[in-house]
Coordinates of C-alpha atoms in Angstrom, one line a residue:
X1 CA 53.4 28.3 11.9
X2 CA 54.7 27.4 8.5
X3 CA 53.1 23.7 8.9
X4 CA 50.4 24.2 11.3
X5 CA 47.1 22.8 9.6
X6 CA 44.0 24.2 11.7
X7 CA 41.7 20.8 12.9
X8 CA 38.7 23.1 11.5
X9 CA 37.6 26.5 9.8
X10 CA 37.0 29.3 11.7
X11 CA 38.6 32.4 13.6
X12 CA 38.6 32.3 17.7
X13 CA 39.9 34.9 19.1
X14 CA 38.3 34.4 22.6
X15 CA 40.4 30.9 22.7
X16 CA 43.4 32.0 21.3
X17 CA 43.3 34.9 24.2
X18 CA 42.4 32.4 27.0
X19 CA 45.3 30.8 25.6
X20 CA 48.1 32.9 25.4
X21 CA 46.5 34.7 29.3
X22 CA 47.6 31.0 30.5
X23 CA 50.5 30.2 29.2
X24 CA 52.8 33.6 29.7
X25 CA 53.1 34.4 33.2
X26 CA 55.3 37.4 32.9
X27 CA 53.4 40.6 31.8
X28 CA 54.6 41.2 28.0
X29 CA 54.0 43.5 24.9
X30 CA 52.2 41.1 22.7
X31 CA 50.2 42.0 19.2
X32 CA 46.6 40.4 18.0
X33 CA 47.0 40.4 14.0
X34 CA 43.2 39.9 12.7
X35 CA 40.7 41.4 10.7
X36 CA 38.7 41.1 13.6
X37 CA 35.4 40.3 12.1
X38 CA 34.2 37.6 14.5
X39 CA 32.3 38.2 17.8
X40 CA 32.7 36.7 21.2
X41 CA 35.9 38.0 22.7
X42 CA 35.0 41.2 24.8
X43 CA 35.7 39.7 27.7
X44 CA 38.8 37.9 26.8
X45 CA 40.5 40.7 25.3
X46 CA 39.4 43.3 28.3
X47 CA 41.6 39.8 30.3
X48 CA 44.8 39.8 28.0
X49 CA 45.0 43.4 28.1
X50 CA 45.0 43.5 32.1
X51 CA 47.9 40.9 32.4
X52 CA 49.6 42.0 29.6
X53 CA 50.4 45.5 27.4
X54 CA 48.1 44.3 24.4
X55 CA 48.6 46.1 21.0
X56 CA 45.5 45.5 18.4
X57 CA 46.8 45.0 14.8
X58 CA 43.5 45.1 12.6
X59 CA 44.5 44.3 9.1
X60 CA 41.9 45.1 6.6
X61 CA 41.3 45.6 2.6
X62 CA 40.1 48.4 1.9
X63 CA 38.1 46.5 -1.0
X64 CA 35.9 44.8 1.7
X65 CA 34.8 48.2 3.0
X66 CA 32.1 48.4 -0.1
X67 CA 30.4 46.2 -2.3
X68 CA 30.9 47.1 -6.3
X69 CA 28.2 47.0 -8.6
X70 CA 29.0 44.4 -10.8
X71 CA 26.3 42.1 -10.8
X72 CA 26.4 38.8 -9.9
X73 CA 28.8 37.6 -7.8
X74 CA 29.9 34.0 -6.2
X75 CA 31.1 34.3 -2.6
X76 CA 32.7 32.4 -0.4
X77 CA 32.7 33.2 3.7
X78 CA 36.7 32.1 4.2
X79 CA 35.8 31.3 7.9
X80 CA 32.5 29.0 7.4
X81 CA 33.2 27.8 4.1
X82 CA 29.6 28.9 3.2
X83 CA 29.2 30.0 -0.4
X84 CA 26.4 32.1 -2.1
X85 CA 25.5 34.3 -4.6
X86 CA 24.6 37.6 -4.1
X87 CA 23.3 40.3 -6.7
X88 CA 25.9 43.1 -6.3
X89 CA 23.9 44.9 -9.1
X90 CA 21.4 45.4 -6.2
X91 CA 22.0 49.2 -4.2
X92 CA 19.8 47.1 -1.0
X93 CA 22.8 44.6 -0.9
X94 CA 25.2 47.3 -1.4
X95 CA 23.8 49.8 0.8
X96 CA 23.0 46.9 3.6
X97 CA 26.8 45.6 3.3
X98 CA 28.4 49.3 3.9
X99 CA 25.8 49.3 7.3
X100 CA 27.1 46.1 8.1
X101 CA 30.6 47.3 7.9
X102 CA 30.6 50.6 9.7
X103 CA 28.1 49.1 12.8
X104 CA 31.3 46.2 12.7
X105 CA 34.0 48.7 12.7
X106 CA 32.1 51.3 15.5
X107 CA 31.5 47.6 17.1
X108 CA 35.3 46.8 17.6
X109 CA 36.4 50.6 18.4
X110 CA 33.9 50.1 21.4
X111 CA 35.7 47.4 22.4
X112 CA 39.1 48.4 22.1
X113 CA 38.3 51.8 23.8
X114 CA 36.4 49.9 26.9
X115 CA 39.5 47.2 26.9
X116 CA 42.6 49.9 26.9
X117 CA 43.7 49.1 23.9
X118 CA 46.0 50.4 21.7
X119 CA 45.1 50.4 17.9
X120 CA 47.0 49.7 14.8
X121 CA 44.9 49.7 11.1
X122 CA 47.1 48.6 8.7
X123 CA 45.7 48.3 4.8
X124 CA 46.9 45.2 3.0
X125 CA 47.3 48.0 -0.3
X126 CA 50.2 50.2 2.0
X127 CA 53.4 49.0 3.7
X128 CA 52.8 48.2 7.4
X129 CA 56.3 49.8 9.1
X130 CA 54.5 53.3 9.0
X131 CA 51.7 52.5 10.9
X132 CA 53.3 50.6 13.4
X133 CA 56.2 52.5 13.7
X134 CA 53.8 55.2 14.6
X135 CA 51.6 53.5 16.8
X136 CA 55.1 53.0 19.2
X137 CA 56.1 56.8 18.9
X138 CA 52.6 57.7 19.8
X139 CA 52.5 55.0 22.8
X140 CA 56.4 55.7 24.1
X141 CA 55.3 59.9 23.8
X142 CA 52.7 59.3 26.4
X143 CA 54.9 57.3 28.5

């Protein structure tokens, strides 16, 4: 992992799924790490999560859950490469970003509740043991 060097941009869940649903036979406790804010892998997930005990680690800022005002701003999508400017100064953007963001986040609970999925939000501001170390007291409780 240290030298891998991805052939192009981009996040695919779906494939790296399909992937890891191929290669280990024997059913497993295995963790997705992602922000999760691509589309496209319902069905692959709800797969994983049948062959295997699947554990969602969504790691998020909690900076990206609003836009501030402060005017203009140059962006850059980390996943396209795409880059824009967009008038923060603007309560439509703002307002139309925090939609975005809470449709996203209702979006992936859907899925994770339809797939079976176990849940861990982890804040890239807070340590991560607590969350997690929670999340397997909670799962070995209802065992």
């Amino acid at each position: 992992m240290i030298d891998f060097k991805p052939g192009k941009p981009g996040t695919n869940i779906a494939e790296a799924l399909r992937y890891f649903t191929n290669v280990i036979k024997k059913r497993c406790t295995a963790f997705i790490l992602s922000d999760f804010l691509n589309k496209g892998f319902e069905d692959a997930i709800k797969i994983a999560n049948k062959k295997h005990d699947l554990i969602a680690v969504t790691i998020y800022d909690p900076r990206e859950t609003e836009i501030p005002d402060l005017g203009l701003m140059w962006i850059k999508n980390a996943e396209t490469g795409k880059q824009m400017w967009i008038d923060t100064s603007s309560a439509n953007v703002r307002f139309n970003y925090k939609n975005w963001y809470e449709k996203h986040n209702k979006y992936l609970s859907d899925i994770f509740i339809k797939s079976g999925l176990d849940v861990v939000k982890i804040r890239t501001d807070q340590d991560y043991v607590k969350p997690v170390d929670q999340s397997v007291q909670e799962r070995e409780a209802r065992r």
